[in-house]
Coordinates of C-alpha atoms in Angstrom, one line a residue:
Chain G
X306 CA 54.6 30.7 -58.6
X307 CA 54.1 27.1 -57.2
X308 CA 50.4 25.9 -56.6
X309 CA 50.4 23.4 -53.5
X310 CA 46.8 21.8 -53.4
X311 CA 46.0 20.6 -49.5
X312 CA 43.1 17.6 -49.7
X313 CA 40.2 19.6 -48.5
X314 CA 38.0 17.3 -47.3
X315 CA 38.4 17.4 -43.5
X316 CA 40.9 18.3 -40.7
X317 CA 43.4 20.6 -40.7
X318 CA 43.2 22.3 -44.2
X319 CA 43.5 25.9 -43.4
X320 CA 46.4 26.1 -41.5
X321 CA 48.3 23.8 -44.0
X322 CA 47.2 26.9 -46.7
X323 CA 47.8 29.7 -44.2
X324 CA 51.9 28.0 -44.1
X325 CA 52.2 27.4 -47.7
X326 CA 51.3 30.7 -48.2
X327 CA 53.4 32.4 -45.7
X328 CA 56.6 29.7 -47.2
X329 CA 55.7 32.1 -50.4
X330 CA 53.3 29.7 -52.2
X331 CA 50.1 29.3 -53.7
X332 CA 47.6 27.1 -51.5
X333 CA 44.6 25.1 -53.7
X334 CA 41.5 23.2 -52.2
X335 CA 41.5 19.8 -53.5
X336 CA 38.1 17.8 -53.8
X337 CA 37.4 16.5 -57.0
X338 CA 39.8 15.1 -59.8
X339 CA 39.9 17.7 -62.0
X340 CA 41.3 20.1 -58.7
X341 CA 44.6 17.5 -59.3
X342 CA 45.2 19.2 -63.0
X343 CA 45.8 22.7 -61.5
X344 CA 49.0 21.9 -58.5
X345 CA 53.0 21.4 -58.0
X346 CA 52.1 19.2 -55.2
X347 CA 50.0 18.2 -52.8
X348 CA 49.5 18.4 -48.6
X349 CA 47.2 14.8 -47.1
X350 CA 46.4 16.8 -44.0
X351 CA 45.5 16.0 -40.3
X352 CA 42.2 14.7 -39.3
X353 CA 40.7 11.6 -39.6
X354 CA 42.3 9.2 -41.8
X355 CA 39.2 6.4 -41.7
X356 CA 36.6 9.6 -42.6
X357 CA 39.6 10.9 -45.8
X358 CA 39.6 7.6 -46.9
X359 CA 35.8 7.5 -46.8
X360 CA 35.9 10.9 -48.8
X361 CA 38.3 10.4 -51.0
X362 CA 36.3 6.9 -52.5
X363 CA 32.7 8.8 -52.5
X364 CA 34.3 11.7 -54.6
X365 CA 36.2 9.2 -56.8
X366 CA 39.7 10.9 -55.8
X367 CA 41.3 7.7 -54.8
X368 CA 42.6 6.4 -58.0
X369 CA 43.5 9.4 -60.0
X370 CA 45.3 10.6 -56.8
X371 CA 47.1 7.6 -56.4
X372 CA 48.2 7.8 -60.1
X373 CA 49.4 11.4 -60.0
X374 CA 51.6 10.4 -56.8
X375 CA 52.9 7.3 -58.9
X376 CA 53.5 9.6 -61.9
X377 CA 55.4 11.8 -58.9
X378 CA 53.4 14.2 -58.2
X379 CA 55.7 15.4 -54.8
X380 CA 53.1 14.8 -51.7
X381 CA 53.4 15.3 -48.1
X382 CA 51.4 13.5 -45.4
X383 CA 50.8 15.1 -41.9
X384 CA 49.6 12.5 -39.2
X385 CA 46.2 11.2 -41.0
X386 CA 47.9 11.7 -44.1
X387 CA 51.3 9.7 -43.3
X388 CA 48.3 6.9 -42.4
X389 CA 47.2 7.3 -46.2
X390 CA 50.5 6.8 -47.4
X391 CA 51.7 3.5 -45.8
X392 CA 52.1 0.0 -47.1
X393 CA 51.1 -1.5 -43.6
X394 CA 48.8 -0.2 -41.1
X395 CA 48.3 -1.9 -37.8
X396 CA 49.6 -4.9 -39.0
X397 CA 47.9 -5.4 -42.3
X398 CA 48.6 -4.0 -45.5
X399 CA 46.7 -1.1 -46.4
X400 CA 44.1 -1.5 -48.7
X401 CA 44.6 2.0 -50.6
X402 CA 46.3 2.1 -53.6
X403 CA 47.9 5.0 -51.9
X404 CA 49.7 2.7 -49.4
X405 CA 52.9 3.0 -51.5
X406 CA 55.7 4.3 -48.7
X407 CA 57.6 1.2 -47.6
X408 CA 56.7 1.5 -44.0
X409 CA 54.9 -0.2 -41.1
X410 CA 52.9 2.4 -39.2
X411 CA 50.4 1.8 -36.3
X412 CA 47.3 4.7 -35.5
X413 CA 46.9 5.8 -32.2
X414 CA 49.6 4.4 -31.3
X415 CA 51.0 6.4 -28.4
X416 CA 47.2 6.4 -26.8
X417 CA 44.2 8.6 -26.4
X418 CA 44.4 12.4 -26.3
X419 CA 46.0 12.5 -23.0
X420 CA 48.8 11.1 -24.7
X421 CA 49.0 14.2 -27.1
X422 CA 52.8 15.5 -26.9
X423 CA 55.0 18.3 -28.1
X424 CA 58.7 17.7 -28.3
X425 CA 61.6 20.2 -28.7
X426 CA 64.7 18.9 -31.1
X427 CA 66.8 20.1 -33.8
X428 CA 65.9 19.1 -37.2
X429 CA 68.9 18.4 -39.6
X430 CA 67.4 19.0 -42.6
X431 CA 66.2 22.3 -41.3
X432 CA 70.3 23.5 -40.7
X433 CA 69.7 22.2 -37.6
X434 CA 67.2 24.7 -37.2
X435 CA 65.1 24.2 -33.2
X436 CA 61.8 23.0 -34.0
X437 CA 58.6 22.4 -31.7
X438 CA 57.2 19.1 -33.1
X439 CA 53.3 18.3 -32.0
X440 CA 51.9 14.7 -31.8
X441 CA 48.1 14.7 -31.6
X442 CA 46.7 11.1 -31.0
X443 CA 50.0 10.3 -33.4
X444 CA 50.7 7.1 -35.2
X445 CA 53.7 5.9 -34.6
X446 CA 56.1 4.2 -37.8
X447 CA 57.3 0.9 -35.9
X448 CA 59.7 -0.2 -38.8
X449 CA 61.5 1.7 -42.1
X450 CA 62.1 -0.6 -44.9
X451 CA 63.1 1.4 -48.2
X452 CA 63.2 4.8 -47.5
X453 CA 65.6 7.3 -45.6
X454 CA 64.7 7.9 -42.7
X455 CA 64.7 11.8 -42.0
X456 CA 64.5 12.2 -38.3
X457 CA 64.3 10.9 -35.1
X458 CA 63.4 11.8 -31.7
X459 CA 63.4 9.8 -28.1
X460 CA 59.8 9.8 -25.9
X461 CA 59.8 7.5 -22.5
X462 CA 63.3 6.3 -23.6
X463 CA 62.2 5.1 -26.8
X464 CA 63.6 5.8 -29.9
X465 CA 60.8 7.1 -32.6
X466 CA 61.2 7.8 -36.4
X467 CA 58.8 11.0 -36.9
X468 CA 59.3 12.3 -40.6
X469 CA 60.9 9.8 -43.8
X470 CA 60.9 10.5 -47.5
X471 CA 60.5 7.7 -50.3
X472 CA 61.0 9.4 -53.4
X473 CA 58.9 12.3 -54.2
X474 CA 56.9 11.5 -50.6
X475 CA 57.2 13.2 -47.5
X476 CA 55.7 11.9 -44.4
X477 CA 55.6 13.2 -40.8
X478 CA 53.8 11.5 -38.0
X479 CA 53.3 15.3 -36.2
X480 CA 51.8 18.3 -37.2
X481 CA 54.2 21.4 -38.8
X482 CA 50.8 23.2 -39.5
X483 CA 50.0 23.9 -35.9
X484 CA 53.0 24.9 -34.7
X485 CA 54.4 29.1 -35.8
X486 CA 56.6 29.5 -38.7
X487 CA 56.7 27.4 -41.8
X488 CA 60.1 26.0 -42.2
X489 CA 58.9 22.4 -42.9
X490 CA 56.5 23.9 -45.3
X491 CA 59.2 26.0 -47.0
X492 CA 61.7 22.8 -47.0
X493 CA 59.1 20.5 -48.8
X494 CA 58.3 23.7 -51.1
X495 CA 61.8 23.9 -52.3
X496 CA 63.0 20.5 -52.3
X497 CA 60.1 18.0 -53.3
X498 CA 58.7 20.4 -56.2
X499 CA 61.0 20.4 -59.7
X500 CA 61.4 23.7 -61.3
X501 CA 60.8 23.4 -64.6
Chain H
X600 CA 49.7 29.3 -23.9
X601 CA 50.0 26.2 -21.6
X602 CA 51.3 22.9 -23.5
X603 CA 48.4 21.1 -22.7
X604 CA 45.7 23.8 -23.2
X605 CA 47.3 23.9 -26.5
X606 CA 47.3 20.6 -27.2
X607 CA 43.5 20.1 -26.4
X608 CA 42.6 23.1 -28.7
X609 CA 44.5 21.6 -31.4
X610 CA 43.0 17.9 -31.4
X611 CA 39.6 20.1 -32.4
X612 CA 41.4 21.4 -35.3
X613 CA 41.7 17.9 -36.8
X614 CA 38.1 17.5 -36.4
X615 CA 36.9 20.3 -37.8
X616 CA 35.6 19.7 -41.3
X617 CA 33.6 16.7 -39.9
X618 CA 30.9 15.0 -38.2
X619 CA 30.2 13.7 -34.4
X620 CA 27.3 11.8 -34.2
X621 CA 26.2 10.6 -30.9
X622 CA 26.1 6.5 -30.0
X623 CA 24.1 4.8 -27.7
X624 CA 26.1 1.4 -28.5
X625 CA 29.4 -0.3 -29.8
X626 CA 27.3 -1.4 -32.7
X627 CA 26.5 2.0 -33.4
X628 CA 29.6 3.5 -33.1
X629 CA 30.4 1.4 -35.7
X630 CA 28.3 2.4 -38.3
X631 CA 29.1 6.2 -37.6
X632 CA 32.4 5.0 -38.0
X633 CA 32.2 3.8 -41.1
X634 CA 29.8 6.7 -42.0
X635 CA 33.0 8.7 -41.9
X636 CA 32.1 10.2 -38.4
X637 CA 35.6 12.1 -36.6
X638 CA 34.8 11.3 -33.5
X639 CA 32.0 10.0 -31.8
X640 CA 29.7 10.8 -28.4
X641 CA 28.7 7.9 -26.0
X642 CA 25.6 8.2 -23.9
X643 CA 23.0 5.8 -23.1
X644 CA 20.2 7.8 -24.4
X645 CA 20.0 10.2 -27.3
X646 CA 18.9 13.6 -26.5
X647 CA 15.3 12.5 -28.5
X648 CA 14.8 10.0 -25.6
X649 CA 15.7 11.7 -22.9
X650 CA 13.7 14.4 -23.7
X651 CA 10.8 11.8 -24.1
X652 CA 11.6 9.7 -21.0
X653 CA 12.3 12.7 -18.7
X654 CA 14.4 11.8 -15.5
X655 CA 17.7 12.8 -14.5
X656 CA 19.9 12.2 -17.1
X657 CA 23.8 11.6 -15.8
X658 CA 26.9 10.5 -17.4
X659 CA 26.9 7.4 -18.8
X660 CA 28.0 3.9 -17.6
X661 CA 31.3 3.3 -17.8
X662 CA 31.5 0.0 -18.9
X663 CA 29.0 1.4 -22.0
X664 CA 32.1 4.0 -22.9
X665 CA 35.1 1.8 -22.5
X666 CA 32.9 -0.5 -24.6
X667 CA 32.4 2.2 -27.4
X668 CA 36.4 3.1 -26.9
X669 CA 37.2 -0.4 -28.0
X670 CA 35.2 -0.9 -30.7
X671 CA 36.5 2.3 -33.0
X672 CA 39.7 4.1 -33.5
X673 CA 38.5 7.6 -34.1
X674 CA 37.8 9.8 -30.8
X675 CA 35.6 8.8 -28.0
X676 CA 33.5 11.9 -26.4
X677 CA 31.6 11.8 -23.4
X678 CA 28.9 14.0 -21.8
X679 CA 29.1 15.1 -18.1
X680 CA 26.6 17.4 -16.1
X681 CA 26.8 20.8 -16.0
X682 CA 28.9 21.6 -12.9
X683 CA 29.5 18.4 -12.5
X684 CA 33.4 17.3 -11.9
X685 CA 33.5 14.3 -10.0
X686 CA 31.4 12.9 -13.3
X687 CA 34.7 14.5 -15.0
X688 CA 37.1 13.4 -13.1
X689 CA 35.8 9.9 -14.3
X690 CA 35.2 10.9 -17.7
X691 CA 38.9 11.5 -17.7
X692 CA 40.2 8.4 -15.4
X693 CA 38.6 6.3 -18.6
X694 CA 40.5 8.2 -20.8
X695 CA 38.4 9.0 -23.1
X696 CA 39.6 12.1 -25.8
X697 CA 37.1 14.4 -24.9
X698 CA 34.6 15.5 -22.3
X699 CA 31.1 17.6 -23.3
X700 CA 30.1 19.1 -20.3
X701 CA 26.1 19.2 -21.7
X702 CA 23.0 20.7 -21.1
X703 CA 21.7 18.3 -22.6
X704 CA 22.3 15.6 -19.0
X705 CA 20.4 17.2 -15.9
X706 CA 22.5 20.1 -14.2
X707 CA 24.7 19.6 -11.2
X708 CA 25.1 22.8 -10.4
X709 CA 22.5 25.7 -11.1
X710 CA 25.3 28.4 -10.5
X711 CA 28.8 27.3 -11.4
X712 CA 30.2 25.2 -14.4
X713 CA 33.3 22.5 -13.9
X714 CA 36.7 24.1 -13.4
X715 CA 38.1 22.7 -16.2
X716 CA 41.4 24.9 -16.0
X717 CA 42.6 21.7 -13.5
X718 CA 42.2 18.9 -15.9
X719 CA 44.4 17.3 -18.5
X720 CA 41.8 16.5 -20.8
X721 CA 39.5 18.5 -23.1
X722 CA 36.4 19.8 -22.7
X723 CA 33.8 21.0 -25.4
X724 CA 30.9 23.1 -24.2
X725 CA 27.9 24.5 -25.6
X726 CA 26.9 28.2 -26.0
X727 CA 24.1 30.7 -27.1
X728 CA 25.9 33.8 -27.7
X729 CA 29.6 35.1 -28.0
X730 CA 29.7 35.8 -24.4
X731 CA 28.8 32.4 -23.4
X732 CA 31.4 31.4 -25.3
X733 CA 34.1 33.4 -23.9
X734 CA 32.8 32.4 -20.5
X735 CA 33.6 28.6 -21.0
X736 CA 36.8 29.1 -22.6
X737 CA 38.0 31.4 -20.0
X738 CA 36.9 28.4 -17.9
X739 CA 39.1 26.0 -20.1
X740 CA 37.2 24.8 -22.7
X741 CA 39.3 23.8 -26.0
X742 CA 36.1 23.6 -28.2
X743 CA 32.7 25.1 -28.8
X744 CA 29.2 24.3 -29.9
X745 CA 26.4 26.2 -30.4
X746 CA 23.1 24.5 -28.2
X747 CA 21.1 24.8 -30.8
X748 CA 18.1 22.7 -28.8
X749 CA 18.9 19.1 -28.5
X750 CA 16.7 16.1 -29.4
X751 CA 14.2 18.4 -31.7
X752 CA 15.5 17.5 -35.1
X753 CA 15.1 21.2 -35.4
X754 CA 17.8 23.2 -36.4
X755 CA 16.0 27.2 -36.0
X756 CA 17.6 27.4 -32.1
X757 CA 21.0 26.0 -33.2
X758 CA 20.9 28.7 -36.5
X759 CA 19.8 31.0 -34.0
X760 CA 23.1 30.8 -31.8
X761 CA 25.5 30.4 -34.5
X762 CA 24.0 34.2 -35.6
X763 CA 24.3 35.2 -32.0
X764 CA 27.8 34.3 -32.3
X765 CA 28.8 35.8 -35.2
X766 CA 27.1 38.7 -34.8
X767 CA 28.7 39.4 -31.4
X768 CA 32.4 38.8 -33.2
X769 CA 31.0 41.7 -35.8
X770 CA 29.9 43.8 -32.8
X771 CA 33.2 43.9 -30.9
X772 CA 35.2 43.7 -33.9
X773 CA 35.4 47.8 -35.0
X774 CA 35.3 48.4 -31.0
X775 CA 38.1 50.7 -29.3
X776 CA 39.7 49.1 -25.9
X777 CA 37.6 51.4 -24.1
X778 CA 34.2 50.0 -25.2
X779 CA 35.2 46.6 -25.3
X780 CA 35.2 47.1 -21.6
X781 CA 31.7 48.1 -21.5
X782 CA 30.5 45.3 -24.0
X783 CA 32.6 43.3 -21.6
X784 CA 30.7 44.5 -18.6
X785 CA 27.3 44.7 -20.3
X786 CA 27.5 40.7 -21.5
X787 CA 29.5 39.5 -18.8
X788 CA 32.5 38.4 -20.9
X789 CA 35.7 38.1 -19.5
X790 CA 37.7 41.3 -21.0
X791 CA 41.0 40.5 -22.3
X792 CA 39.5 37.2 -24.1
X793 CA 36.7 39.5 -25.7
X794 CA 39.9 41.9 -26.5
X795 CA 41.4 39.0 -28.1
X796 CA 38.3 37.8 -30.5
X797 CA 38.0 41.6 -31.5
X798 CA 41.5 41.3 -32.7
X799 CA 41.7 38.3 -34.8
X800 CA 37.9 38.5 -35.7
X801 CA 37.0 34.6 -34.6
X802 CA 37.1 32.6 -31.2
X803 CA 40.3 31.6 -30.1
X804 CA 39.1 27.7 -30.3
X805 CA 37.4 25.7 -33.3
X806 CA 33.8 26.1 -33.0
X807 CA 31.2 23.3 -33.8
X808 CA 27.7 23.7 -34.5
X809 CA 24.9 20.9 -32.1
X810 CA 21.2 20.7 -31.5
X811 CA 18.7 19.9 -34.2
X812 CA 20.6 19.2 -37.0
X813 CA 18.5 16.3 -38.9
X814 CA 19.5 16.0 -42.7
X815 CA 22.3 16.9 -44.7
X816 CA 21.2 20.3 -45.9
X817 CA 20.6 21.3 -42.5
X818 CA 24.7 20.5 -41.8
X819 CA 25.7 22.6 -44.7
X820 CA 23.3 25.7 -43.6
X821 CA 25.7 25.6 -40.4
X822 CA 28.9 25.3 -42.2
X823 CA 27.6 28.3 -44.3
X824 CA 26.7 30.2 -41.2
X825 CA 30.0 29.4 -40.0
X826 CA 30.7 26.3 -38.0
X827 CA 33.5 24.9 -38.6
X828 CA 31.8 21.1 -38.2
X829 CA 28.3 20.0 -36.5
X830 CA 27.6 17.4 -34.2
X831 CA 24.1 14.8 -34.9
X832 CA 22.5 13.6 -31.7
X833 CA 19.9 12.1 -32.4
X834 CA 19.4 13.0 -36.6
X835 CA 21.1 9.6 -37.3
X836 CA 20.0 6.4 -35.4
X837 CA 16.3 8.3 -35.0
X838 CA 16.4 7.9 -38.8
X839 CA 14.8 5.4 -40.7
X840 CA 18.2 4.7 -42.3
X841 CA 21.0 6.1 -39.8
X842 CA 23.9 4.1 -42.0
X843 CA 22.6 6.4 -45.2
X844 CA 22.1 9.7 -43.5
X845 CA 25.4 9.3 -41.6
X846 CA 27.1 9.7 -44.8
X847 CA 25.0 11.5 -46.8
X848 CA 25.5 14.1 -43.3
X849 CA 29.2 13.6 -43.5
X850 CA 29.7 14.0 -47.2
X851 CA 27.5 17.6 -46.9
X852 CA 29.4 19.3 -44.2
X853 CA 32.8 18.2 -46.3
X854 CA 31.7 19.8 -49.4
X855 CA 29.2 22.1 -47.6
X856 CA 29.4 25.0 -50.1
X857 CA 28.8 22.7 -53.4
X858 CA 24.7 22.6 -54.2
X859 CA 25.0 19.7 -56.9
X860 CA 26.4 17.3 -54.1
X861 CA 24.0 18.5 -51.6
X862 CA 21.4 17.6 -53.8
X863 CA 23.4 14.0 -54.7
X864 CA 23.4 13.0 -51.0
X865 CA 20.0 14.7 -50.2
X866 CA 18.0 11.6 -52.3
X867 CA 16.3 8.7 -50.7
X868 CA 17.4 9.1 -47.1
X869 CA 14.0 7.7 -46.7
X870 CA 12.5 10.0 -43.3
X871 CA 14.4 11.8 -41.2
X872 CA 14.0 12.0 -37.4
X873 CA 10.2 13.4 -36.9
X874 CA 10.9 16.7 -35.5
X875 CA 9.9 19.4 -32.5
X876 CA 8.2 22.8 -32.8
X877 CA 10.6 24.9 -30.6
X878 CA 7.2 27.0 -29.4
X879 CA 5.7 23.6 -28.4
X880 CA 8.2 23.4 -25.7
X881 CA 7.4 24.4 -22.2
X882 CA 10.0 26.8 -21.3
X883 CA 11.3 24.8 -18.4
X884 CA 11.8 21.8 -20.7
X885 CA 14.0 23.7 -23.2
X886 CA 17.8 22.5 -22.6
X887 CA 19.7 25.4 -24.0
X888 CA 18.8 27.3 -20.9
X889 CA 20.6 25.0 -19.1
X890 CA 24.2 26.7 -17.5
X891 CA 24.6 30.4 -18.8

């Protein structure tokens, strides 16, 4: 069976377990280095991406993470996570050395909480499949350099890009965990993770 | 379930796991920011001082939380006063993430607490027992916390009321419709939420644990007993070094269950907010008696 780890350190980490699970995988906490030995692939969940980062330096994940992904270990980044990921954030390039998706992104972007939205659309690489997407004090990706750009969606008659893949990296700016069923979960299950 | 409600109940999920410490200024919403704080509180006096100073305590100046707003990027929080929802109304005008309505301001109302049904924004209240709890959610509420008692660096009232909790969730839990109607009646819980927590077996919004935490064990005992983050009035700028004990506070609740790092973060905080024996309080002075 395939062992997803899900950075455990703050936000939503049991709900990204309870949908790898139900999408008919193994779910793994992951705090310290050695937790990175044991998984297929890894969730950078929701939360707070300047209190991860904070984690992830005192408990000297940072670098070894960042290796594993360059190495490509298949990761997905939820909202906080998709913050992780990017080369530049609000304008500056990020400082991680897991800023390695080719994208501009900027936090908060869409405002404070009364600015949380859900939107309806079809997914393509879901079969088209309806899906409820939820933005919760969301970043927004202003600009797509390298990598394929997966979906888009349009809010106050703008045109957003929510979800884009680099390589063995899968970023969405909402929040699949929070929502019912785990097709998203399931989709990055099957086609991010090599079977041996 | 109402878009919006839903959408307030989920921002708590993203800060579960963490810390919300309380700020008085931008400076010190700063440091809690970079203590790895998920959101922080702005008032104008920590719970400590108003408990020393006495006075009515309202909602803060304005200018003090759009001040607070621009200086960080995580959540801003706000306290209003029990009942109070022309203070909420505000609140939410500013546009602040989320609104405490607190006993640990000054009551506006002895009898009722803010309709908060009719608001777009979310509200976090505090509670003593599962009841409580049901009360304010039933009210609106996307987010709990436990009283505990504010401003004692104590944490025995805020154990206390995580128990009370939990034990009420293991009380109604084996319970048959029928008697779920009588623990309904009997506590004053409104019946087809209590029917709801004996299903699942938790509250149907994150739950945070507040009042007297002071030092980083303290923030793991309520993770252990539960809570699925705490919020630090006045345990981290009443410190002697609130920069330190911010993160040695944050780094506990996220690995709350692992003794070696407890002990790693525990060292050299130098002292910790000089605490309040809970019997030393008169009774009318004790804050977690405030709403019902």
């Amino acid at each position: 069976m395939k062992t997803v780890g899900v950075l455990a350190f703050q936000g939503s980490v049991i709900e990204h377990k309870k949908k790898i699970n139900e999408a008919g995988a193994d779910a793994r906490e992951v705090r310290h280095p050695e937790d990175l030995n044991a998984i297929d692939a890894i969730i950078l969940p929701g939360g707070e991406s300047t209190c991860i980062t904070r984690m992830l330096n005192e408990f000297q994940l940072m670098e070894p993470l960042a290796q594993k992904i360059q190495q490509g270990l298949p990761v997905w980044g939820t909202c906080a996570g998709a913050i992780l990921l990017s080369r530049n954030v609000d304008g500056q390039p990020n400082p991680l050395p897991l800023g390695i998706v080719d994208i501009d992104i900027e936090r908060n972007s869409y405002g404070s909480q009364l600015d949380s939205f859900q939107y309806q659309t079809p997914v393509s690489f879901l079969d088209n499949r309806q899906v409820n997407l939820i933005f919760i004090r969301a970043p927004r990706i202003h600009s797509v350099h390298t990598c394929e750009n997966l979906l888009n969606i349009e809010w106050k008659q703008q045109q957003e890009i929510v979800a884009v893949k680099q390589n063995n990296i899968f970023i969405t700016t909402f929040h699949p965990e929070l929502d019912s069923g785990c097709t998203f979960h399931r989709y990055f299950i099957d086609n991010y993770i090599k079977t041996p | 379930m109402e878009n919006r409600e839903q959408l307030n109940r989920n921002l708590a999920q993203m800060l579960k796991g963490g810390v919300i410490m309380d700020v008085v200024n931008a400076e010190q919403a700063k440091i809690a920011e970079d203590a790895g704080a998920v959101a922080v509180m702005a008032l104008e006096r920590v719970p400590a001082d108003i408990r020393k100073q006495g006075g009515v305590a309202r909602m803060s100046d304005p200018s003090l939380i759009i001040e607070i707003k621009e200086a960080v990027s995580i959540p801003v929080m706000a306290k209003a006063r029990i009942g109070h929802f022309v203070e909420a109304q505000i609140l939410e005008a500013l546009k602040i993430d989320y609104i405490d309505e607190s006993e640990v301001l000054t009551p506006a109302d002895e009898k009722h607490h803010i309709n908060k049904k009719v608001f777009s924004i979310p509200f976090v209240c505090g509670a003593t027992n599962l009841a409580e709890a049901l009360r304010r959610i039933a009210e609106g509420a996307a987010m709990i916390r436990t009283k505990g008692e504010a401003g004692t660096g104590n944490v025995v009232e805020a154990v206390r009321h995580m128990r009370a909790i939990r034990e009420g969730i293991k009380t109604i839990s084996g319970m048959e419709p029928q008697e779920i109607m009588v623990w309904a009646k009997e506590n004053g819980a409104p019946y087809e939420l209590t029917c709801e927590v004996a299903k699942n077996g938790k509250l149907p919004v994150v739950n945070f644990s507040a009042g007297g935490i002071a030092t980083p064990a303290d923030a793991a005992l309520m993770m252990q007993l539960g809570a699925e983050g705490v919020f630090v009035g006045s345990g981290i700028f009443k410190s002697e070094n609130p920069q330190k004990t911010g993160e040695a506070i944050v780094k506990a609740t996220s690995d709350y269950k692992n003794p070696q790092v407890l002990a790693e973060v525990s060292r050299n905080l130098g002292n910790a907010m000089s605490g309040l024996e809970i019997a030393q309080i008169p009774e009318d002075q004790k804050l977690a008696k405030r709403g019902w």
